[in-house]
GROMACS .gro file of C-alpha atoms in nm:
model
  310
    1UNK     CA    1   4.657   5.034  12.975
    2UNK     CA    2   4.388   4.955  12.721
    3UNK     CA    3   4.057   4.774  12.737
    4UNK     CA    4   3.964   4.683  12.382
    5UNK     CA    5   3.606   4.602  12.289
    6UNK     CA    6   3.685   4.532  11.923
    7UNK     CA    7   3.625   4.202  11.745
    8UNK     CA    8   3.918   3.957  11.750
    9UNK     CA    9   4.008   4.028  11.386
   10UNK     CA   10   4.061   4.394  11.470
   11UNK     CA   11   4.266   4.316  11.781
   12UNK     CA   12   4.492   4.093  11.571
   13UNK     CA   13   4.600   4.382  11.352
   14UNK     CA   14   4.338   4.383  11.077
   15UNK     CA   15   4.108   4.640  11.227
   16UNK     CA   16   3.886   4.836  10.998
   17UNK     CA   17   4.005   5.190  10.934
   18UNK     CA   18   3.742   5.416  11.086
   19UNK     CA   19   3.735   5.777  11.198
   20UNK     CA   20   3.741   5.801  11.576
   21UNK     CA   21   3.549   6.015  11.821
   22UNK     CA   22   3.714   6.038  12.162
   23UNK     CA   23   3.527   6.101  12.487
   24UNK     CA   24   3.666   6.144  12.837
   25UNK     CA   25   3.486   5.976  13.128
   26UNK     CA   26   3.546   5.998  13.502
   27UNK     CA   27   3.230   5.851  13.654
   28UNK     CA   28   3.055   6.186  13.700
   29UNK     CA   29   2.704   6.266  13.577
   30UNK     CA   30   2.858   6.527  13.348
   31UNK     CA   31   3.085   6.275  13.180
   32UNK     CA   32   2.792   6.034  13.137
   33UNK     CA   33   2.603   6.302  12.946
   34UNK     CA   34   2.915   6.360  12.735
   35UNK     CA   35   2.940   5.984  12.674
   36UNK     CA   36   2.580   5.965  12.551
   37UNK     CA   37   2.631   6.268  12.326
   38UNK     CA   38   2.956   6.127  12.186
   39UNK     CA   39   2.795   5.788  12.122
   40UNK     CA   40   2.519   5.948  11.918
   41UNK     CA   41   2.774   6.156  11.726
   42UNK     CA   42   2.984   5.847  11.650
   43UNK     CA   43   2.676   5.661  11.526
   44UNK     CA   44   2.586   5.948  11.291
   45UNK     CA   45   2.940   5.964  11.153
   46UNK     CA   46   3.000   5.590  11.123
   47UNK     CA   47   3.294   5.636  11.358
   48UNK     CA   48   3.454   5.428  11.629
   49UNK     CA   49   3.405   5.562  11.982
   50UNK     CA   50   3.716   5.577  12.200
   51UNK     CA   51   3.636   5.603  12.572
   52UNK     CA   52   3.925   5.740  12.780
   53UNK     CA   53   3.975   5.745  13.156
   54UNK     CA   54   4.286   5.918  13.292
   55UNK     CA   55   4.440   5.831  13.628
   56UNK     CA   56   4.675   6.131  13.659
   57UNK     CA   57   4.947   5.920  13.819
   58UNK     CA   58   5.239   6.116  13.968
   59UNK     CA   59   5.572   6.143  13.795
   60UNK     CA   60   5.872   5.979  13.960
   61UNK     CA   61   6.214   6.136  13.914
   62UNK     CA   62   6.472   5.886  13.795
   63UNK     CA   63   6.850   5.943  13.813
   64UNK     CA   64   7.011   6.005  13.475
   65UNK     CA   65   6.679   5.958  13.291
   66UNK     CA   66   6.347   6.127  13.225
   67UNK     CA   67   6.071   6.109  13.489
   68UNK     CA   68   5.829   5.818  13.457
   69UNK     CA   69   5.468   5.775  13.563
   70UNK     CA   70   5.400   5.568  13.872
   71UNK     CA   71   5.197   5.254  13.802
   72UNK     CA   72   4.854   5.252  13.966
   73UNK     CA   73   4.778   5.045  14.274
   74UNK     CA   74   4.561   4.739  14.196
   75UNK     CA   75   4.250   4.898  14.348
   76UNK     CA   76   4.298   5.211  14.135
   77UNK     CA   77   4.343   5.003  13.819
   78UNK     CA   78   4.038   4.795  13.910
   79UNK     CA   79   3.827   5.105  13.959
   80UNK     CA   80   3.931   5.242  13.620
   81UNK     CA   81   3.859   4.909  13.454
   82UNK     CA   82   3.517   4.894  13.619
   83UNK     CA   83   3.439   5.251  13.518
   84UNK     CA   84   3.524   5.177  13.155
   85UNK     CA   85   3.328   4.851  13.159
   86UNK     CA   86   3.025   5.044  13.281
   87UNK     CA   87   3.075   5.311  13.014
   88UNK     CA   88   3.110   5.056  12.733
   89UNK     CA   89   2.801   4.875  12.861
   90UNK     CA   90   2.604   5.198  12.852
   91UNK     CA   91   2.713   5.257  12.492
   92UNK     CA   92   2.600   4.904  12.401
   93UNK     CA   93   2.255   4.987  12.542
   94UNK     CA   94   2.215   5.329  12.380
   95UNK     CA   95   2.391   5.264  12.048
   96UNK     CA   96   2.387   4.887  11.978
   97UNK     CA   97   2.644   4.786  11.718
   98UNK     CA   98   2.865   5.090  11.763
   99UNK     CA   99   3.235   5.001  11.759
  100UNK     CA  100   3.401   5.098  12.087
  101UNK     CA  101   3.757   5.104  12.214
  102UNK     CA  102   3.842   5.200  12.572
  103UNK     CA  103   4.169   5.319  12.720
  104UNK     CA  104   4.316   5.395  13.061
  105UNK     CA  105   4.582   5.666  13.054
  106UNK     CA  106   4.839   5.723  13.328
  107UNK     CA  107   4.857   6.096  13.247
  108UNK     CA  108   4.622   6.374  13.354
  109UNK     CA  109   4.282   6.396  13.177
  110UNK     CA  110   4.364   6.698  12.960
  111UNK     CA  111   4.695   6.553  12.840
  112UNK     CA  112   4.530   6.220  12.760
  113UNK     CA  113   4.259   6.385  12.551
  114UNK     CA  114   4.505   6.618  12.380
  115UNK     CA  115   4.718   6.323  12.276
  116UNK     CA  116   4.410   6.140  12.148
  117UNK     CA  117   4.302   6.450  11.953
  118UNK     CA  118   4.600   6.416  11.720
  119UNK     CA  119   4.429   6.128  11.538
  120UNK     CA  120   4.065   6.190  11.629
  121UNK     CA  121   3.790   6.346  11.421
  122UNK     CA  122   3.627   6.495  11.730
  123UNK     CA  123   3.694   6.505  12.105
  124UNK     CA  124   3.400   6.523  12.344
  125UNK     CA  125   3.427   6.632  12.707
  126UNK     CA  126   3.181   6.730  12.978
  127UNK     CA  127   3.182   7.090  13.090
  128UNK     CA  128   3.257   6.978  13.446
  129UNK     CA  129   3.382   6.653  13.592
  130UNK     CA  130   3.442   6.524  13.941
  131UNK     CA  131   3.669   6.821  14.004
  132UNK     CA  132   3.407   7.076  13.895
  133UNK     CA  133   3.275   7.354  14.118
  134UNK     CA  134   2.913   7.384  14.015
  135UNK     CA  135   2.844   7.682  13.794
  136UNK     CA  136   3.129   7.897  13.925
  137UNK     CA  137   3.399   7.776  13.690
  138UNK     CA  138   3.414   7.578  13.371
  139UNK     CA  139   3.621   7.267  13.424
  140UNK     CA  140   3.993   7.316  13.366
  141UNK     CA  141   4.003   7.002  13.150
  142UNK     CA  142   3.741   7.129  12.904
  143UNK     CA  143   3.908   7.470  12.878
  144UNK     CA  144   4.256   7.326  12.825
  145UNK     CA  145   4.141   7.068  12.572
  146UNK     CA  146   3.932   7.323  12.379
  147UNK     CA  147   4.228   7.558  12.365
  148UNK     CA  148   4.495   7.312  12.252
  149UNK     CA  149   4.335   7.014  12.077
  150UNK     CA  150   4.436   6.920  11.724
  151UNK     CA  151   4.073   6.860  11.620
  152UNK     CA  152   3.731   7.009  11.698
  153UNK     CA  153   3.621   6.974  12.061
  154UNK     CA  154   3.260   6.939  12.175
  155UNK     CA  155   3.198   7.062  12.530
  156UNK     CA  156   2.874   6.912  12.657
  157UNK     CA  157   2.696   7.070  12.957
  158UNK     CA  158   2.509   6.836  13.193
  159UNK     CA  159   2.178   6.992  13.087
  160UNK     CA  160   2.236   6.899  12.722
  161UNK     CA  161   1.979   6.703  12.525
  162UNK     CA  162   2.131   6.404  12.350
  163UNK     CA  163   1.832   6.371  12.119
  164UNK     CA  164   1.807   6.629  11.844
  165UNK     CA  165   1.491   6.825  11.921
  166UNK     CA  166   1.501   7.168  11.757
  167UNK     CA  167   1.656   7.058  11.429
  168UNK     CA  168   1.870   7.371  11.429
  169UNK     CA  169   2.244   7.432  11.452
  170UNK     CA  170   2.399   7.776  11.507
  171UNK     CA  171   2.743   7.884  11.390
  172UNK     CA  172   2.922   8.213  11.440
  173UNK     CA  173   3.119   8.367  11.153
  174UNK     CA  174   3.346   8.669  11.133
  175UNK     CA  175   3.547   8.615  10.815
  176UNK     CA  176   3.845   8.452  10.988
  177UNK     CA  177   3.993   8.122  10.873
  178UNK     CA  178   3.882   7.948  11.191
  179UNK     CA  179   3.526   8.073  11.158
  180UNK     CA  180   3.526   7.936  10.802
  181UNK     CA  181   3.638   7.601  10.947
  182UNK     CA  182   3.355   7.621  11.203
  183UNK     CA  183   3.112   7.695  10.920
  184UNK     CA  184   3.225   7.386  10.728
  185UNK     CA  185   3.190   7.174  11.042
  186UNK     CA  186   2.841   7.309  11.112
  187UNK     CA  187   2.727   7.252  10.753
  188UNK     CA  188   2.853   6.894  10.765
  189UNK     CA  189   2.678   6.831  11.097
  190UNK     CA  190   2.355   6.987  10.970
  191UNK     CA  191   2.364   6.760  10.665
  192UNK     CA  192   2.417   6.453  10.885
  193UNK     CA  193   2.130   6.539  11.118
  194UNK     CA  194   1.883   6.690  10.871
  195UNK     CA  195   1.904   7.021  11.056
  196UNK     CA  196   1.879   7.376  10.934
  197UNK     CA  197   2.173   7.607  10.994
  198UNK     CA  198   2.161   7.956  11.137
  199UNK     CA  199   2.473   8.155  11.046
  200UNK     CA  200   2.521   8.444  11.286
  201UNK     CA  201   2.744   8.741  11.222
  202UNK     CA  202   2.744   8.991  11.506
  203UNK     CA  203   2.896   9.325  11.431
  204UNK     CA  204   2.988   9.597  11.670
  205UNK     CA  205   3.171   9.911  11.553
  206UNK     CA  206   3.449   9.960  11.477
  207UNK     CA  207   3.522   9.603  11.358
  208UNK     CA  208   3.258   9.485  11.107
  209UNK     CA  209   3.286   9.167  10.904
  210UNK     CA  210   3.341   9.347  10.575
  211UNK     CA  211   3.601   9.597  10.696
  212UNK     CA  212   3.633   9.782  10.365
  213UNK     CA  213   3.274   9.904  10.401
  214UNK     CA  214   3.321  10.063  10.738
  215UNK     CA  215   3.387  10.435  10.731
  216UNK     CA  216   3.449  10.587  11.070
  217UNK     CA  217   3.274  10.915  10.992
  218UNK     CA  218   2.933  11.077  10.993
  219UNK     CA  219   2.897  10.965  10.630
  220UNK     CA  220   2.877  10.597  10.729
  221UNK     CA  221   2.601  10.437  10.520
  222UNK     CA  222   2.440  10.170  10.737
  223UNK     CA  223   2.228  10.022  10.457
  224UNK     CA  224   2.527   9.985  10.225
  225UNK     CA  225   2.732   9.833  10.504
  226UNK     CA  226   2.463   9.575  10.587
  227UNK     CA  227   2.414   9.489  10.220
  228UNK     CA  228   2.783   9.432  10.157
  229UNK     CA  229   2.827   9.247  10.485
  230UNK     CA  230   2.541   9.012  10.396
  231UNK     CA  231   2.699   8.957  10.054
  232UNK     CA  232   3.033   8.873  10.218
  233UNK     CA  233   2.874   8.633  10.466
  234UNK     CA  234   2.671   8.467  10.192
  235UNK     CA  235   2.986   8.425   9.983
  236UNK     CA  236   3.150   8.249  10.278
  237UNK     CA  237   2.845   8.024  10.314
  238UNK     CA  238   2.842   7.937   9.943
  239UNK     CA  239   3.213   7.857   9.947
  240UNK     CA  240   3.181   7.641  10.259
  241UNK     CA  241   2.878   7.461  10.112
  242UNK     CA  242   3.083   7.366   9.809
  243UNK     CA  243   3.380   7.252  10.018
  244UNK     CA  244   3.161   7.053  10.260
  245UNK     CA  245   2.935   6.915   9.987
  246UNK     CA  246   2.638   6.999  10.209
  247UNK     CA  247   2.302   7.117  10.078
  248UNK     CA  248   2.109   7.226  10.386
  249UNK     CA  249   1.871   7.513  10.463
  250UNK     CA  250   2.073   7.814  10.576
  251UNK     CA  251   1.949   8.131  10.742
  252UNK     CA  252   2.192   8.424  10.769
  253UNK     CA  253   2.144   8.654  11.066
  254UNK     CA  254   2.325   8.989  11.097
  255UNK     CA  255   2.304   9.127  11.449
  256UNK     CA  256   2.437   9.450  11.594
  257UNK     CA  257   2.556   9.303  11.921
  258UNK     CA  258   2.856   9.160  12.099
  259UNK     CA  259   2.935   8.825  11.931
  260UNK     CA  260   2.909   8.606  12.241
  261UNK     CA  261   2.573   8.752  12.343
  262UNK     CA  262   2.438   8.723  11.989
  263UNK     CA  263   2.537   8.355  11.970
  264UNK     CA  264   2.398   8.278  12.315
  265UNK     CA  265   2.068   8.436  12.215
  266UNK     CA  266   2.051   8.265  11.876
  267UNK     CA  267   2.156   7.930  12.020
  268UNK     CA  268   1.930   7.926  12.323
  269UNK     CA  269   1.708   7.650  12.181
  270UNK     CA  270   1.955   7.506  11.928
  271UNK     CA  271   2.097   7.155  11.928
  272UNK     CA  272   2.454   7.282  11.892
  273UNK     CA  273   2.661   7.599  11.863
  274UNK     CA  274   2.981   7.589  11.658
  275UNK     CA  275   3.251   7.854  11.676
  276UNK     CA  276   3.614   7.894  11.580
  277UNK     CA  277   3.864   7.877  11.863
  278UNK     CA  278   3.967   8.234  11.783
  279UNK     CA  279   3.824   8.500  11.557
  280UNK     CA  280   3.933   8.820  11.389
  281UNK     CA  281   3.982   8.986  11.725
  282UNK     CA  282   4.213   8.712  11.850
  283UNK     CA  283   4.584   8.745  11.908
  284UNK     CA  284   4.835   8.477  11.816
  285UNK     CA  285   4.936   8.432  12.177
  286UNK     CA  286   4.582   8.364  12.296
  287UNK     CA  287   4.488   7.997  12.296
  288UNK     CA  288   4.112   8.042  12.324
  289UNK     CA  289   3.923   8.349  12.208
  290UNK     CA  290   3.695   8.554  12.432
  291UNK     CA  291   3.384   8.456  12.233
  292UNK     CA  292   3.445   8.082  12.257
  293UNK     CA  293   3.534   8.113  12.626
  294UNK     CA  294   3.217   8.308  12.698
  295UNK     CA  295   3.005   8.051  12.518
  296UNK     CA  296   3.162   7.765  12.711
  297UNK     CA  297   3.092   7.939  13.041
  298UNK     CA  298   2.734   8.046  12.982
  299UNK     CA  299   2.545   7.816  12.747
  300UNK     CA  300   2.342   7.505  12.827
  301UNK     CA  301   2.382   7.386  12.467
  302UNK     CA  302   2.673   7.173  12.343
  303UNK     CA  303   2.943   7.398  12.198
  304UNK     CA  304   3.189   7.275  11.937
  305UNK     CA  305   3.514   7.472  11.932
  306UNK     CA  306   3.672   7.423  11.591
  307UNK     CA  307   4.039   7.430  11.510
  308UNK     CA  308   4.147   7.369  11.152
  309UNK     CA  309   4.414   7.098  11.124
  310UNK     CA  310   4.544   7.254  10.806
   0.00000   0.00000   0.00000
């Protein structure tokens, strides 16, 4: 089921090719905040906003064939249509002229957003929805989507500010490929918003960023380690700047601390925190690293969990 707010020319098969930002809505206050944040992000990127509502219809077993989703009752379909109409109307008020497409999915919310992530530039989801339990647990949808999406995922807490106020973005780096991808994303976002970027590397023995400099002995030279680590981080920044084509003010911060705590502290008043879905300490079998999970559970700032398509 799709409600399409595009001009007639686009609906007739000649739609303009635009990047798409996908946001999930369910009528909750949290999803409204995510909608506003996603609308602003789409405006900055010149992207189309895709607003998705998922009905989570039950599967029906069919003899000699695959299960199929039950069609919604008319009142359920009407509610979804009304919810999307309200969401699209809100976008028209907050971001006039933004191209919007809305969809109703019969699947569960996480599956709907994961499917949409295959073609999206960014997926945006509230940290809790109608099924949330206050501050006790992060919503299962946001965790599942952050862990498995094919593109970066922004998890937006209800306390988030849609307007950019601090002019600062924070990104965590550890030398892994995914942290490099997060760095490129953060540089690009900083360039779009005119923000400065704080690059945080938190080190905690025995796993420093520049592993060749660490000597597990009494002869460990802290000054040499910090110098070489800063050089390694700066090299990553310079490489990412070139790849992203972004010339923004960058501040490198080396902190002896647990990574999640260091990022929470550095990002307390930031507009966004970006982090790779897993870092150097991750294992292949883990879908979401401990640092990204900790950030999602404890920050009041939007967190973008970056996965590199390549």
